[in-house]
């Protein structure tokens, strides 16, 4: 039995599912490489091997959702300011380096962002330009998810922006909690919210 697939739909669905896990559910599979994604005979997708799982608090999810929306729609200055507020530190706090770090982790690693270089070499070059002291604590596995899904997209000849794909889910979360301030996030008022 042949199953016809639309690679665009698969990439969109995988990004939507993982954005939902990370931003809405707050618990996610951090290892969505192609070997853990199955195309079933009925045309549905199966996800396996949840051996690398991470849980995000509501506060962490809101910070990441804000970064995603800024990467999709914001200015360089807004991106840098927010990524610094999340905990990014470099020796000289070079805005160019900080913005590129945010984009590599949660947006794109294409020739435009990496200025024609391989993403790994570009990342290493950023560290030489301005030593990376700290990236936002706890967000590495979420960045890995986006990077793995972008890699799959590139392999399918469908390069994409993680921020653009995840922005609708991020906006949904931000809209739900638009009237909640940072102090309330750490109080018992929101216990049970998800």
Short mmCIF file of N, CA and C in Angstrom, two decimals:
data_model
loop_
_atom_site.label_atom_id
_atom_site.label_comp_id
_atom_site.label_asym_id
_atom_site.label_seq_id
_atom_site.Cartn_x
_atom_site.Cartn_y
_atom_site.Cartn_z
N UNK A 1 0.84 -1.18 0.00
CA UNK A 1 0.00 0.00 0.00
C UNK A 1 0.89 1.24 0.00
N UNK A 2 0.62 2.13 -0.95
CA UNK A 2 1.38 3.37 -1.04
C UNK A 2 0.71 4.45 -0.21
N UNK A 3 1.53 5.21 0.43
CA UNK A 3 1.05 6.37 1.17
C UNK A 3 1.71 7.59 0.56
N UNK A 4 0.90 8.52 0.10
CA UNK A 4 1.42 9.75 -0.48
C UNK A 4 1.54 10.79 0.63
N UNK A 5 2.68 11.41 0.67
CA UNK A 5 2.92 12.39 1.72
C UNK A 5 3.18 13.76 1.12
N UNK A 6 2.88 14.76 1.90
CA UNK A 6 3.21 16.13 1.53
C UNK A 6 4.27 16.59 2.53
N UNK A 7 5.54 16.69 2.08
CA UNK A 7 6.61 17.06 3.01
C UNK A 7 6.36 18.39 3.73
N UNK A 8 5.72 19.35 3.04
CA UNK A 8 5.41 20.64 3.69
C UNK A 8 4.50 20.42 4.90
N UNK A 9 3.48 19.57 4.71
CA UNK A 9 2.55 19.29 5.81
C UNK A 9 3.25 18.59 6.97
N UNK A 10 4.18 17.69 6.65
CA UNK A 10 4.90 16.97 7.70
C UNK A 10 5.76 17.94 8.52
N UNK A 11 6.50 18.81 7.84
CA UNK A 11 7.34 19.79 8.54
C UNK A 11 6.47 20.72 9.39
N UNK A 12 5.36 21.18 8.81
CA UNK A 12 4.45 22.06 9.57
C UNK A 12 3.90 21.35 10.81
N UNK A 13 3.46 20.10 10.63
CA UNK A 13 2.88 19.34 11.74
C UNK A 13 3.92 19.07 12.83
N UNK A 14 5.12 18.66 12.43
CA UNK A 14 6.16 18.39 13.43
C UNK A 14 6.50 19.64 14.23
N UNK A 15 6.58 20.78 13.55
CA UNK A 15 6.86 22.03 14.27
C UNK A 15 5.70 22.41 15.18
N UNK A 16 4.48 22.24 14.70
CA UNK A 16 3.32 22.59 15.52
C UNK A 16 3.25 21.71 16.77
N UNK A 17 3.47 20.41 16.59
CA UNK A 17 3.41 19.47 17.72
C UNK A 17 4.49 19.80 18.75
N UNK A 18 5.70 20.03 18.28
CA UNK A 18 6.79 20.29 19.23
C UNK A 18 6.67 21.67 19.88
N UNK A 19 6.19 22.65 19.14
CA UNK A 19 5.94 23.97 19.74
C UNK A 19 4.87 23.85 20.83
N UNK A 20 3.84 23.06 20.56
CA UNK A 20 2.77 22.85 21.54
C UNK A 20 3.32 22.15 22.78
N UNK A 21 4.12 21.10 22.58
CA UNK A 21 4.72 20.40 23.73
C UNK A 21 5.52 21.38 24.60
N UNK A 22 6.38 22.17 23.95
CA UNK A 22 7.28 23.05 24.68
C UNK A 22 6.54 24.22 25.33
N UNK A 23 5.73 24.92 24.53
CA UNK A 23 5.14 26.19 24.99
C UNK A 23 3.81 26.02 25.72
N UNK A 24 2.98 25.11 25.30
CA UNK A 24 1.66 24.95 25.92
C UNK A 24 1.70 23.89 27.03
N UNK A 25 2.20 22.69 26.69
CA UNK A 25 2.22 21.60 27.67
C UNK A 25 3.31 21.79 28.72
N UNK A 26 4.44 22.37 28.31
CA UNK A 26 5.54 22.58 29.24
C UNK A 26 6.35 21.33 29.52
N UNK A 27 6.15 20.28 28.76
CA UNK A 27 6.96 19.07 28.85
C UNK A 27 7.13 18.55 27.43
N UNK A 28 8.38 18.22 27.07
CA UNK A 28 8.61 17.91 25.66
C UNK A 28 9.72 16.91 25.45
N UNK A 29 9.66 16.26 24.29
CA UNK A 29 10.68 15.36 23.82
C UNK A 29 11.80 16.19 23.21
N UNK A 30 13.00 16.06 23.73
CA UNK A 30 14.12 16.85 23.25
C UNK A 30 14.94 16.18 22.16
N UNK A 31 14.43 15.10 21.57
CA UNK A 31 15.22 14.35 20.60
C UNK A 31 14.42 13.95 19.35
N UNK A 32 13.84 14.93 18.65
CA UNK A 32 13.00 14.59 17.49
C UNK A 32 13.81 14.45 16.19
N UNK A 33 14.87 13.62 16.24
CA UNK A 33 15.62 13.40 15.00
C UNK A 33 14.84 12.45 14.09
N UNK A 34 15.18 12.37 12.81
CA UNK A 34 14.38 11.57 11.86
C UNK A 34 14.18 10.11 12.26
N UNK A 35 15.12 9.51 12.99
CA UNK A 35 14.96 8.13 13.42
C UNK A 35 13.87 7.95 14.47
N UNK A 36 13.42 9.03 15.08
CA UNK A 36 12.36 8.98 16.09
C UNK A 36 11.02 9.45 15.54
N UNK A 37 10.95 9.60 14.23
CA UNK A 37 9.71 10.05 13.57
C UNK A 37 9.33 8.99 12.54
N UNK A 38 8.13 8.45 12.67
CA UNK A 38 7.67 7.41 11.76
C UNK A 38 6.48 7.89 10.95
N UNK A 39 6.47 7.53 9.68
CA UNK A 39 5.29 7.74 8.85
C UNK A 39 4.52 6.43 8.87
N UNK A 40 3.33 6.46 9.42
CA UNK A 40 2.52 5.26 9.56
C UNK A 40 1.76 4.96 8.27
N UNK A 41 1.30 3.72 8.14
CA UNK A 41 0.61 3.30 6.91
C UNK A 41 -0.66 4.10 6.64
N UNK A 42 -1.28 4.62 7.68
CA UNK A 42 -2.50 5.41 7.48
C UNK A 42 -2.19 6.87 7.17
N UNK A 43 -0.90 7.20 7.00
CA UNK A 43 -0.51 8.56 6.67
C UNK A 43 -0.25 9.45 7.87
N UNK A 44 -0.52 8.94 9.06
CA UNK A 44 -0.25 9.72 10.28
C UNK A 44 1.22 9.60 10.65
N UNK A 45 1.63 10.47 11.56
CA UNK A 45 3.02 10.47 12.02
C UNK A 45 3.06 9.90 13.43
N UNK A 46 4.06 9.07 13.67
CA UNK A 46 4.29 8.52 15.00
C UNK A 46 5.60 9.03 15.56
N UNK A 47 5.59 9.42 16.82
CA UNK A 47 6.80 9.90 17.49
C UNK A 47 7.18 8.90 18.56
N UNK A 48 8.47 8.52 18.59
CA UNK A 48 8.93 7.53 19.57
C UNK A 48 10.14 8.07 20.33
N UNK A 49 10.57 7.30 21.31
CA UNK A 49 11.79 7.53 22.07
C UNK A 49 11.77 8.86 22.82
N UNK A 50 11.00 8.88 23.86
CA UNK A 50 10.94 10.07 24.71
C UNK A 50 11.93 9.92 25.87
N UNK A 51 13.16 9.52 25.53
CA UNK A 51 14.20 9.33 26.53
C UNK A 51 14.83 10.63 27.00
N UNK A 52 14.74 11.67 26.18
CA UNK A 52 15.26 12.99 26.56
C UNK A 52 14.07 13.94 26.69
N UNK A 53 13.62 14.12 27.90
CA UNK A 53 12.43 14.93 28.15
C UNK A 53 12.81 16.06 29.10
N UNK A 54 12.22 17.21 28.88
CA UNK A 54 12.44 18.35 29.77
C UNK A 54 11.10 18.98 30.09
N UNK A 55 11.01 19.53 31.29
CA UNK A 55 9.80 20.23 31.73
C UNK A 55 10.12 21.71 31.88
N UNK A 56 9.20 22.56 31.42
CA UNK A 56 9.35 24.02 31.53
C UNK A 56 8.26 24.58 32.42
N UNK A 57 8.65 25.46 33.33
CA UNK A 57 7.67 26.19 34.14
C UNK A 57 6.92 27.17 33.23
N UNK A 58 5.82 27.68 33.73
CA UNK A 58 5.06 28.67 32.97
C UNK A 58 5.92 29.91 32.70
N UNK A 59 6.67 30.35 33.69
CA UNK A 59 7.53 31.52 33.51
C UNK A 59 8.53 31.30 32.38
N UNK A 60 9.16 30.15 32.36
CA UNK A 60 10.13 29.83 31.31
C UNK A 60 9.44 29.77 29.94
N UNK A 61 8.26 29.19 29.89
CA UNK A 61 7.52 29.10 28.62
C UNK A 61 7.15 30.48 28.10
N UNK A 62 6.74 31.37 28.99
CA UNK A 62 6.38 32.73 28.57
C UNK A 62 7.59 33.49 28.05
N UNK A 63 8.73 33.32 28.69
CA UNK A 63 9.96 33.98 28.22
C UNK A 63 10.35 33.46 26.84
N UNK A 64 10.27 32.15 26.65
CA UNK A 64 10.61 31.59 25.35
C UNK A 64 9.60 32.02 24.29
N UNK A 65 8.33 32.03 24.64
CA UNK A 65 7.29 32.47 23.69
C UNK A 65 7.54 33.91 23.25
N UNK A 66 7.92 34.76 24.19
CA UNK A 66 8.22 36.15 23.85
C UNK A 66 9.41 36.21 22.89
N UNK A 67 10.45 35.44 23.16
CA UNK A 67 11.61 35.42 22.26
C UNK A 67 11.21 34.94 20.86
N UNK A 68 10.39 33.91 20.79
CA UNK A 68 9.96 33.37 19.49
C UNK A 68 9.23 34.45 18.70
N UNK A 69 8.30 35.15 19.33
CA UNK A 69 7.55 36.20 18.63
C UNK A 69 8.48 37.33 18.21
N UNK A 70 9.41 37.71 19.06
CA UNK A 70 10.36 38.77 18.70
C UNK A 70 11.24 38.34 17.53
N UNK A 71 11.68 37.10 17.51
CA UNK A 71 12.48 36.62 16.39
C UNK A 71 11.68 36.61 15.10
N UNK A 72 10.39 36.34 15.20
CA UNK A 72 9.53 36.32 14.01
C UNK A 72 9.15 37.72 13.55
N UNK A 73 8.98 38.65 14.49
CA UNK A 73 8.40 39.95 14.14
C UNK A 73 9.09 41.17 14.73
N UNK A 74 9.99 40.98 15.67
CA UNK A 74 10.56 42.11 16.41
C UNK A 74 11.78 42.71 15.76
N UNK A 75 12.29 43.73 16.42
CA UNK A 75 13.51 44.40 15.95
C UNK A 75 14.73 43.71 16.55
N UNK A 76 15.88 43.98 15.98
CA UNK A 76 17.13 43.44 16.52
C UNK A 76 17.31 43.88 17.97
N UNK A 77 17.00 45.14 18.24
CA UNK A 77 17.17 45.67 19.59
C UNK A 77 16.27 44.94 20.59
N UNK A 78 15.02 44.68 20.20
CA UNK A 78 14.10 43.96 21.09
C UNK A 78 14.59 42.53 21.35
N UNK A 79 15.08 41.89 20.30
CA UNK A 79 15.59 40.52 20.43
C UNK A 79 16.76 40.49 21.41
N UNK A 80 17.71 41.39 21.21
CA UNK A 80 18.90 41.44 22.08
C UNK A 80 18.49 41.71 23.52
N UNK A 81 17.65 42.70 23.74
CA UNK A 81 17.22 43.05 25.10
C UNK A 81 16.56 41.86 25.79
N UNK A 82 15.68 41.17 25.06
CA UNK A 82 14.98 40.04 25.68
C UNK A 82 15.91 38.86 25.93
N UNK A 83 16.79 38.57 24.96
CA UNK A 83 17.70 37.43 25.13
C UNK A 83 18.66 37.68 26.30
N UNK A 84 19.06 38.92 26.49
CA UNK A 84 19.88 39.27 27.66
C UNK A 84 19.06 39.08 28.94
N UNK A 85 17.80 39.49 28.92
CA UNK A 85 16.96 39.33 30.12
C UNK A 85 16.74 37.86 30.47
N UNK A 86 16.88 36.97 29.46
CA UNK A 86 16.75 35.53 29.70
C UNK A 86 18.03 34.94 30.29
N UNK A 87 19.12 35.70 30.26
CA UNK A 87 20.35 35.22 30.88
C UNK A 87 21.57 35.13 29.98
N UNK A 88 21.48 35.56 28.74
CA UNK A 88 22.64 35.52 27.85
C UNK A 88 23.69 36.51 28.32
N UNK A 89 24.94 36.04 28.37
CA UNK A 89 26.06 36.90 28.74
C UNK A 89 27.24 36.61 27.82
N UNK A 90 27.84 37.69 27.31
CA UNK A 90 29.09 37.58 26.57
C UNK A 90 30.08 38.56 27.20
N UNK A 91 31.34 38.40 26.90
CA UNK A 91 32.36 39.25 27.53
C UNK A 91 32.08 40.73 27.28
N UNK A 92 31.78 41.10 26.03
CA UNK A 92 31.60 42.52 25.69
C UNK A 92 30.14 42.90 25.46
N UNK A 93 29.24 41.95 25.60
CA UNK A 93 27.80 42.17 25.39
C UNK A 93 27.54 42.82 24.03
N UNK A 94 28.21 42.27 23.02
CA UNK A 94 28.08 42.75 21.65
C UNK A 94 26.68 42.42 21.11
N UNK A 95 25.87 43.42 20.77
CA UNK A 95 24.51 43.17 20.31
C UNK A 95 24.44 42.29 19.07
N UNK A 96 25.39 42.45 18.16
CA UNK A 96 25.42 41.62 16.95
C UNK A 96 25.55 40.15 17.33
N UNK A 97 26.47 39.83 18.22
CA UNK A 97 26.70 38.45 18.65
C UNK A 97 25.48 37.90 19.37
N UNK A 98 24.90 38.68 20.26
CA UNK A 98 23.75 38.23 21.04
C UNK A 98 22.55 37.95 20.13
N UNK A 99 22.29 38.84 19.17
CA UNK A 99 21.18 38.61 18.25
C UNK A 99 21.41 37.34 17.42
N UNK A 100 22.62 37.15 16.93
CA UNK A 100 22.93 35.96 16.12
C UNK A 100 22.80 34.68 16.95
N UNK A 101 23.20 34.72 18.22
CA UNK A 101 23.04 33.55 19.09
C UNK A 101 21.57 33.19 19.24
N UNK A 102 20.72 34.19 19.44
CA UNK A 102 19.28 33.94 19.56
C UNK A 102 18.74 33.34 18.27
N UNK A 103 19.15 33.89 17.15
CA UNK A 103 18.66 33.39 15.86
C UNK A 103 19.13 31.96 15.59
N UNK A 104 20.39 31.66 15.89
CA UNK A 104 20.89 30.30 15.68
C UNK A 104 20.12 29.30 16.53
N UNK A 105 19.80 29.67 17.74
CA UNK A 105 19.11 28.74 18.63
C UNK A 105 17.64 28.56 18.32
N UNK A 106 16.96 29.66 17.96
CA UNK A 106 15.50 29.59 17.89
C UNK A 106 14.89 30.15 16.62
N UNK A 107 15.69 30.39 15.60
CA UNK A 107 15.13 30.94 14.37
C UNK A 107 15.67 30.21 13.14
N UNK A 108 16.84 30.62 12.66
CA UNK A 108 17.37 30.06 11.42
C UNK A 108 18.89 29.91 11.52
N UNK A 109 19.42 29.04 10.68
CA UNK A 109 20.87 28.91 10.55
C UNK A 109 21.24 28.83 9.07
N UNK A 110 20.52 29.59 8.27
CA UNK A 110 20.72 29.59 6.82
C UNK A 110 21.87 30.51 6.43
N UNK A 111 22.25 30.52 5.14
CA UNK A 111 23.38 31.36 4.71
C UNK A 111 23.20 32.84 5.01
N UNK A 112 21.98 33.33 5.02
CA UNK A 112 21.76 34.74 5.34
C UNK A 112 22.16 35.04 6.79
N UNK A 113 21.69 34.23 7.71
CA UNK A 113 22.00 34.42 9.13
C UNK A 113 23.49 34.15 9.39
N UNK A 114 24.01 33.08 8.79
CA UNK A 114 25.40 32.66 9.03
C UNK A 114 26.38 33.29 8.06
N UNK A 115 25.91 34.25 7.30
CA UNK A 115 26.75 35.01 6.38
C UNK A 115 27.57 34.11 5.47
N UNK A 116 26.89 33.07 4.95
CA UNK A 116 27.50 32.17 3.99
C UNK A 116 28.35 31.07 4.58
N UNK A 117 28.48 31.03 5.90
CA UNK A 117 29.32 30.03 6.56
C UNK A 117 28.48 28.86 7.05
N UNK A 118 29.14 27.76 7.31
CA UNK A 118 28.55 26.62 7.99
C UNK A 118 28.13 27.10 9.38
N UNK A 119 26.98 26.64 9.87
CA UNK A 119 26.44 27.12 11.15
C UNK A 119 27.41 26.90 12.31
N UNK A 120 28.06 25.73 12.35
CA UNK A 120 29.00 25.45 13.44
C UNK A 120 30.19 26.40 13.41
N UNK A 121 30.75 26.63 12.21
CA UNK A 121 31.88 27.55 12.08
C UNK A 121 31.47 28.97 12.41
N UNK A 122 30.25 29.34 12.00
CA UNK A 122 29.75 30.68 12.30
C UNK A 122 29.61 30.86 13.81
N UNK A 123 29.04 29.85 14.49
CA UNK A 123 28.89 29.89 15.94
C UNK A 123 30.25 30.05 16.62
N UNK A 124 31.23 29.26 16.17
CA UNK A 124 32.57 29.35 16.74
C UNK A 124 33.16 30.75 16.51
N UNK A 125 32.90 31.32 15.33
CA UNK A 125 33.38 32.67 15.03
C UNK A 125 32.76 33.72 15.93
N UNK A 126 31.48 33.53 16.28
CA UNK A 126 30.84 34.46 17.21
C UNK A 126 31.55 34.44 18.56
N UNK A 127 31.93 33.24 19.01
CA UNK A 127 32.64 33.11 20.28
C UNK A 127 34.00 33.77 20.26
N UNK A 128 34.63 33.79 19.09
CA UNK A 128 35.94 34.46 18.97
C UNK A 128 35.77 35.98 18.94
N UNK A 129 34.67 36.43 18.35
CA UNK A 129 34.39 37.86 18.26
C UNK A 129 34.05 38.44 19.64
N UNK A 130 33.26 37.68 20.40
CA UNK A 130 32.85 38.10 21.75
C UNK A 130 32.59 36.83 22.55
N UNK A 131 33.48 36.51 23.46
CA UNK A 131 33.42 35.26 24.20
C UNK A 131 32.05 35.04 24.84
N UNK A 132 31.48 33.87 24.57
CA UNK A 132 30.17 33.52 25.12
C UNK A 132 30.39 32.99 26.54
N UNK A 133 29.86 33.70 27.50
CA UNK A 133 30.02 33.33 28.90
C UNK A 133 28.86 32.46 29.36
N UNK A 134 27.65 32.82 28.94
CA UNK A 134 26.47 32.08 29.39
C UNK A 134 25.35 32.23 28.38
N UNK A 135 24.70 31.12 28.07
CA UNK A 135 23.46 31.14 27.30
C UNK A 135 22.32 30.95 28.29
N UNK A 136 21.11 31.33 27.93
CA UNK A 136 20.00 31.21 28.89
C UNK A 136 19.89 29.81 29.49
N UNK A 137 19.90 29.75 30.80
CA UNK A 137 19.89 28.49 31.53
C UNK A 137 18.61 27.70 31.25
N UNK A 138 18.80 26.45 30.87
CA UNK A 138 17.66 25.55 30.72
C UNK A 138 17.00 25.53 29.36
N UNK A 139 17.43 26.36 28.43
CA UNK A 139 16.76 26.43 27.14
C UNK A 139 17.46 25.64 26.04
N UNK A 140 18.58 25.01 26.35
CA UNK A 140 19.36 24.34 25.32
C UNK A 140 18.59 23.20 24.65
N UNK A 141 17.85 22.42 25.42
CA UNK A 141 17.13 21.30 24.82
C UNK A 141 16.02 21.80 23.90
N UNK A 142 15.37 22.89 24.25
CA UNK A 142 14.34 23.46 23.36
C UNK A 142 14.97 23.96 22.07
N UNK A 143 16.15 24.57 22.18
CA UNK A 143 16.86 25.01 20.97
C UNK A 143 17.23 23.81 20.12
N UNK A 144 17.64 22.73 20.76
CA UNK A 144 18.00 21.50 20.05
C UNK A 144 16.82 20.97 19.24
N UNK A 145 15.63 21.03 19.81
CA UNK A 145 14.44 20.58 19.09
C UNK A 145 14.29 21.36 17.79
N UNK A 146 14.37 22.68 17.89
CA UNK A 146 14.25 23.51 16.69
C UNK A 146 15.34 23.23 15.68
N UNK A 147 16.56 23.05 16.16
CA UNK A 147 17.69 22.77 15.27
C UNK A 147 17.50 21.43 14.56
N UNK A 148 17.07 20.40 15.28
CA UNK A 148 16.84 19.10 14.66
C UNK A 148 15.72 19.17 13.61
N UNK A 149 14.65 19.88 13.92
CA UNK A 149 13.55 20.00 12.95
C UNK A 149 13.98 20.82 11.74
N UNK A 150 14.80 21.84 11.95
CA UNK A 150 15.33 22.59 10.80
C UNK A 150 16.23 21.70 9.95
N UNK A 151 17.02 20.85 10.60
CA UNK A 151 17.87 19.92 9.86
C UNK A 151 17.05 18.98 9.00
N UNK A 152 15.95 18.47 9.55
CA UNK A 152 15.06 17.61 8.77
C UNK A 152 14.47 18.39 7.60
N UNK A 153 14.06 19.62 7.86
CA UNK A 153 13.53 20.46 6.78
C UNK A 153 14.55 20.69 5.68
N UNK A 154 15.78 20.94 6.05
CA UNK A 154 16.84 21.13 5.06
C UNK A 154 17.05 19.86 4.25
N UNK A 155 17.04 18.71 4.91
CA UNK A 155 17.20 17.43 4.24
C UNK A 155 16.07 17.19 3.24
N UNK A 156 14.86 17.63 3.58
CA UNK A 156 13.71 17.51 2.68
C UNK A 156 13.63 18.66 1.68
N UNK A 157 14.65 19.51 1.68
CA UNK A 157 14.72 20.70 0.83
C UNK A 157 13.60 21.68 1.15
N UNK A 158 13.29 21.77 2.44
CA UNK A 158 12.28 22.70 2.95
C UNK A 158 12.85 23.49 4.13
N UNK A 159 13.90 24.28 3.88
CA UNK A 159 14.44 25.07 4.99
C UNK A 159 13.37 26.01 5.54
N UNK A 160 13.43 26.25 6.83
CA UNK A 160 12.40 27.08 7.45
C UNK A 160 12.93 27.77 8.70
N UNK A 161 12.16 28.70 9.18
CA UNK A 161 12.45 29.43 10.41
C UNK A 161 11.65 28.80 11.55
N UNK A 162 12.36 28.39 12.59
CA UNK A 162 11.69 27.87 13.78
C UNK A 162 10.75 28.94 14.34
N UNK A 163 11.23 30.17 14.42
CA UNK A 163 10.41 31.25 14.99
C UNK A 163 9.12 31.45 14.20
N UNK A 164 9.20 31.43 12.89
CA UNK A 164 7.99 31.60 12.07
C UNK A 164 7.02 30.44 12.28
N UNK A 165 7.55 29.23 12.37
CA UNK A 165 6.68 28.05 12.55
C UNK A 165 6.07 28.00 13.96
N UNK A 166 6.82 28.44 14.97
CA UNK A 166 6.34 28.34 16.35
C UNK A 166 5.58 29.58 16.80
N UNK A 167 5.65 30.67 16.05
CA UNK A 167 5.03 31.94 16.48
C UNK A 167 3.53 31.82 16.76
N UNK A 168 2.73 31.12 15.94
CA UNK A 168 1.30 31.04 16.27
C UNK A 168 1.03 30.39 17.63
N UNK A 169 1.78 29.37 17.98
CA UNK A 169 1.61 28.72 19.28
C UNK A 169 2.10 29.66 20.39
N UNK A 170 3.22 30.34 20.15
CA UNK A 170 3.75 31.29 21.13
C UNK A 170 2.75 32.41 21.41
N UNK A 171 2.13 32.92 20.35
CA UNK A 171 1.13 33.99 20.52
C UNK A 171 -0.08 33.50 21.30
N UNK A 172 -0.46 32.27 21.06
CA UNK A 172 -1.60 31.69 21.79
C UNK A 172 -1.30 31.66 23.30
N UNK A 173 -0.09 31.23 23.66
CA UNK A 173 0.29 31.20 25.08
C UNK A 173 0.35 32.61 25.66
N UNK A 174 0.99 33.53 24.94
CA UNK A 174 1.12 34.90 25.44
C UNK A 174 -0.24 35.57 25.59
N UNK A 175 -1.14 35.29 24.67
CA UNK A 175 -2.49 35.86 24.76
C UNK A 175 -3.23 35.32 25.99
N UNK A 176 -3.07 34.04 26.26
CA UNK A 176 -3.76 33.43 27.40
C UNK A 176 -3.31 34.06 28.72
N UNK A 177 -2.05 34.45 28.81
CA UNK A 177 -1.51 34.99 30.06
C UNK A 177 -1.15 36.47 29.96
N UNK A 178 -1.78 37.18 29.05
CA UNK A 178 -1.43 38.59 28.82
C UNK A 178 -1.67 39.48 30.04
N UNK A 179 -2.57 39.10 30.91
CA UNK A 179 -2.88 39.93 32.08
C UNK A 179 -2.16 39.47 33.35
N UNK A 180 -1.23 38.54 33.22
CA UNK A 180 -0.51 38.01 34.37
C UNK A 180 0.88 38.64 34.42
N UNK A 181 1.24 39.20 35.58
CA UNK A 181 2.58 39.80 35.69
C UNK A 181 3.58 38.77 36.21
N UNK A 182 4.86 39.10 36.07
CA UNK A 182 5.96 38.21 36.43
C UNK A 182 5.88 37.77 37.89
N UNK A 183 5.51 38.67 38.79
CA UNK A 183 5.45 38.34 40.21
C UNK A 183 4.38 37.28 40.47
N UNK A 184 3.26 37.37 39.77
CA UNK A 184 2.18 36.40 39.95
C UNK A 184 2.59 35.00 39.50
N UNK A 185 3.51 34.92 38.54
CA UNK A 185 3.93 33.62 38.03
C UNK A 185 4.56 32.75 39.11
N UNK A 186 5.16 33.38 40.09
CA UNK A 186 5.83 32.64 41.14
C UNK A 186 4.97 32.45 42.39
N UNK A 187 3.73 32.93 42.34
CA UNK A 187 2.85 32.79 43.50
C UNK A 187 1.93 31.59 43.31
N UNK A 188 1.18 31.30 44.32
CA UNK A 188 0.27 30.16 44.27
C UNK A 188 -0.99 30.46 43.47
N UNK A 189 -1.16 31.69 43.03
CA UNK A 189 -2.37 32.07 42.29
C UNK A 189 -2.53 31.24 41.03
N UNK A 190 -1.42 30.89 40.38
CA UNK A 190 -1.49 30.20 39.10
C UNK A 190 -1.32 28.69 39.22
N UNK A 191 -1.33 28.15 40.41
CA UNK A 191 -1.21 26.71 40.55
C UNK A 191 -2.36 26.06 39.79
N UNK A 192 -2.02 25.09 38.98
CA UNK A 192 -3.04 24.40 38.20
C UNK A 192 -3.25 24.98 36.82
N UNK A 193 -2.74 26.16 36.54
CA UNK A 193 -2.84 26.72 35.19
C UNK A 193 -1.93 25.93 34.27
N UNK A 194 -2.38 25.68 33.07
CA UNK A 194 -1.52 25.06 32.06
C UNK A 194 -1.95 25.49 30.69
#
